[in-house]
């Protein structure tokens, strides 16, 4: 179990503190939903969580196999919908994979990305498109 404390600071801003590390982050509502867009929105953090989780799970596998994943990058596009309520409709994840990974790493790394805990926790109505660019 991990505990995270979140405080509403007014003006659609929140402040969160991660219990174990004491790391802080702030959120703000996006401009298209009455906010000022001065920080990640809560739904932006879902996109961050997905990309970070996928990279982390691939990193765990790569470390176990002795593959160097350093320099791998993910870009996540978040698409909102309003049917019947405002929610994330689609997350498009584009990976840029580093040079030097062996050919036999591709399949296992792609499978690992698709089975990360965040991906597995998303509602089925959220479309997740994942693409890999192999160097």
Tab-separated table of C-alpha atoms in Angstrom:
chain	number	residue	atom	x	y	z
A	1	UNK	CA	0.000	0.000	0.000
A	2	UNK	CA	1.147	3.521	-0.806
A	3	UNK	CA	-0.445	6.587	0.718
A	4	UNK	CA	-0.658	9.886	-1.159
A	5	UNK	CA	-1.982	13.035	0.509
A	6	UNK	CA	-3.801	15.534	-1.706
A	7	UNK	CA	-4.927	19.031	-0.718
A	8	UNK	CA	-7.225	21.325	-2.666
A	9	UNK	CA	-5.591	24.757	-2.744
A	10	UNK	CA	-8.369	26.678	-4.472
A	11	UNK	CA	-8.601	27.992	-8.024
A	12	UNK	CA	-8.744	24.391	-9.318
A	13	UNK	CA	-5.223	23.639	-8.036
A	14	UNK	CA	-4.225	20.642	-5.919
A	15	UNK	CA	-0.995	19.684	-4.194
A	16	UNK	CA	-0.076	16.017	-3.729
A	17	UNK	CA	2.623	14.460	-1.574
A	18	UNK	CA	3.881	10.920	-2.088
A	19	UNK	CA	4.075	9.288	1.341
A	20	UNK	CA	7.184	7.119	0.975
A	21	UNK	CA	9.419	9.636	-0.833
A	22	UNK	CA	7.771	12.909	0.234
A	23	UNK	CA	7.965	14.010	-3.427
A	24	UNK	CA	5.471	16.736	-4.348
A	25	UNK	CA	3.463	17.531	-7.434
A	26	UNK	CA	0.782	20.030	-8.343
A	27	UNK	CA	-2.213	19.875	-10.643
A	28	UNK	CA	-4.367	22.488	-12.317
A	29	UNK	CA	-7.460	22.130	-14.436
A	30	UNK	CA	-6.760	22.563	-18.157
A	31	UNK	CA	-7.723	25.761	-19.960
A	32	UNK	CA	-10.506	23.970	-21.824
A	33	UNK	CA	-12.104	23.001	-18.498
A	34	UNK	CA	-12.087	26.287	-16.559
A	35	UNK	CA	-8.473	26.052	-15.371
A	36	UNK	CA	-5.352	28.034	-16.150
A	37	UNK	CA	-3.294	25.078	-17.368
A	38	UNK	CA	-0.409	25.986	-15.058
A	39	UNK	CA	0.468	22.376	-14.225
A	40	UNK	CA	-0.408	18.849	-15.259
A	41	UNK	CA	-4.146	18.218	-15.154
A	42	UNK	CA	-5.352	15.113	-13.315
A	43	UNK	CA	-6.042	13.420	-16.653
A	44	UNK	CA	-2.572	14.426	-17.891
A	45	UNK	CA	-1.213	12.432	-14.958
A	46	UNK	CA	-3.031	9.354	-16.271
A	47	UNK	CA	-1.122	9.785	-19.551
A	48	UNK	CA	2.128	10.294	-17.611
A	49	UNK	CA	1.368	7.211	-15.525
A	50	UNK	CA	0.782	5.072	-18.610
A	51	UNK	CA	3.958	6.103	-20.430
A	52	UNK	CA	6.089	5.937	-17.284
A	53	UNK	CA	4.677	2.568	-16.275
A	54	UNK	CA	5.272	1.074	-19.713
A	55	UNK	CA	8.883	2.323	-19.748
A	56	UNK	CA	9.433	1.081	-16.191
A	57	UNK	CA	8.101	-2.416	-16.891
A	58	UNK	CA	10.217	-2.592	-20.039
A	59	UNK	CA	13.172	-1.400	-17.951
A	60	UNK	CA	12.641	-4.197	-15.425
A	61	UNK	CA	12.639	-6.779	-18.210
A	62	UNK	CA	15.639	-5.190	-19.927
A	63	UNK	CA	17.654	-5.191	-16.701
A	64	UNK	CA	16.851	-8.867	-16.093
A	65	UNK	CA	17.929	-9.760	-19.632
A	66	UNK	CA	20.995	-7.518	-19.719
A	67	UNK	CA	19.566	-5.268	-22.455
A	68	UNK	CA	20.427	-1.560	-22.321
A	69	UNK	CA	17.184	0.447	-22.470
A	70	UNK	CA	18.720	3.788	-21.441
A	71	UNK	CA	17.550	6.559	-23.750
A	72	UNK	CA	14.184	4.980	-24.579
A	73	UNK	CA	11.493	7.639	-24.785
A	74	UNK	CA	7.709	7.713	-24.827
A	75	UNK	CA	5.402	10.421	-26.138
A	76	UNK	CA	1.773	10.139	-25.063
A	77	UNK	CA	-1.088	12.001	-26.725
A	78	UNK	CA	-4.211	12.284	-24.600
A	79	UNK	CA	-7.521	12.730	-26.403
A	80	UNK	CA	-10.557	13.753	-24.366
A	81	UNK	CA	-14.172	12.970	-25.250
A	82	UNK	CA	-17.484	14.123	-23.813
A	83	UNK	CA	-19.777	11.142	-24.316
A	84	UNK	CA	-21.794	11.210	-22.104
A	85	UNK	CA	-19.332	12.764	-19.627
A	86	UNK	CA	-15.877	14.306	-19.985
A	87	UNK	CA	-13.252	11.544	-19.847
A	88	UNK	CA	-10.131	10.260	-21.549
A	89	UNK	CA	-11.184	8.625	-24.799
A	90	UNK	CA	-7.843	7.696	-26.280
A	91	UNK	CA	-4.189	7.513	-25.291
A	92	UNK	CA	-1.694	7.193	-28.140
A	93	UNK	CA	1.757	6.094	-27.004
A	94	UNK	CA	4.750	6.397	-29.329
A	95	UNK	CA	8.026	4.823	-28.203
A	96	UNK	CA	11.445	5.723	-29.582
A	97	UNK	CA	13.687	2.814	-28.743
A	98	UNK	CA	17.456	3.157	-28.368
A	99	UNK	CA	20.058	1.848	-30.778
A	100	UNK	CA	21.720	-1.416	-29.885
A	101	UNK	CA	18.842	-3.514	-28.583
A	102	UNK	CA	19.015	-7.042	-29.989
A	103	UNK	CA	16.301	-8.140	-32.406
A	104	UNK	CA	15.116	-10.786	-29.918
A	105	UNK	CA	14.313	-8.018	-27.398
A	106	UNK	CA	11.563	-6.444	-29.486
A	107	UNK	CA	8.727	-8.904	-28.890
A	108	UNK	CA	9.288	-9.310	-25.150
A	109	UNK	CA	9.639	-5.549	-24.605
A	110	UNK	CA	6.468	-4.805	-26.573
A	111	UNK	CA	4.538	-7.451	-24.627
A	112	UNK	CA	5.873	-6.066	-21.345
A	113	UNK	CA	4.677	-2.567	-22.247
A	114	UNK	CA	1.161	-3.815	-22.964
A	115	UNK	CA	0.936	-5.578	-19.591
A	116	UNK	CA	2.060	-2.748	-17.315
A	117	UNK	CA	-0.187	-2.242	-14.256
A	118	UNK	CA	-1.492	1.147	-15.415
A	119	UNK	CA	-2.492	-0.225	-18.824
A	120	UNK	CA	-4.195	-3.161	-17.118
A	121	UNK	CA	-6.066	-0.750	-14.803
A	122	UNK	CA	-7.567	1.478	-17.506
A	123	UNK	CA	-11.261	1.160	-18.286
A	124	UNK	CA	-11.925	-0.764	-21.527
A	125	UNK	CA	-13.619	2.343	-22.968
A	126	UNK	CA	-10.227	4.090	-23.059
A	127	UNK	CA	-8.620	3.273	-26.400
A	128	UNK	CA	-4.865	2.716	-26.074
A	129	UNK	CA	-2.773	2.790	-29.258
A	130	UNK	CA	0.882	1.837	-28.876
A	131	UNK	CA	3.584	2.156	-31.532
A	132	UNK	CA	7.295	1.439	-31.403
A	133	UNK	CA	10.058	3.053	-33.454
A	134	UNK	CA	13.042	0.720	-33.336
A	135	UNK	CA	16.396	2.374	-34.032
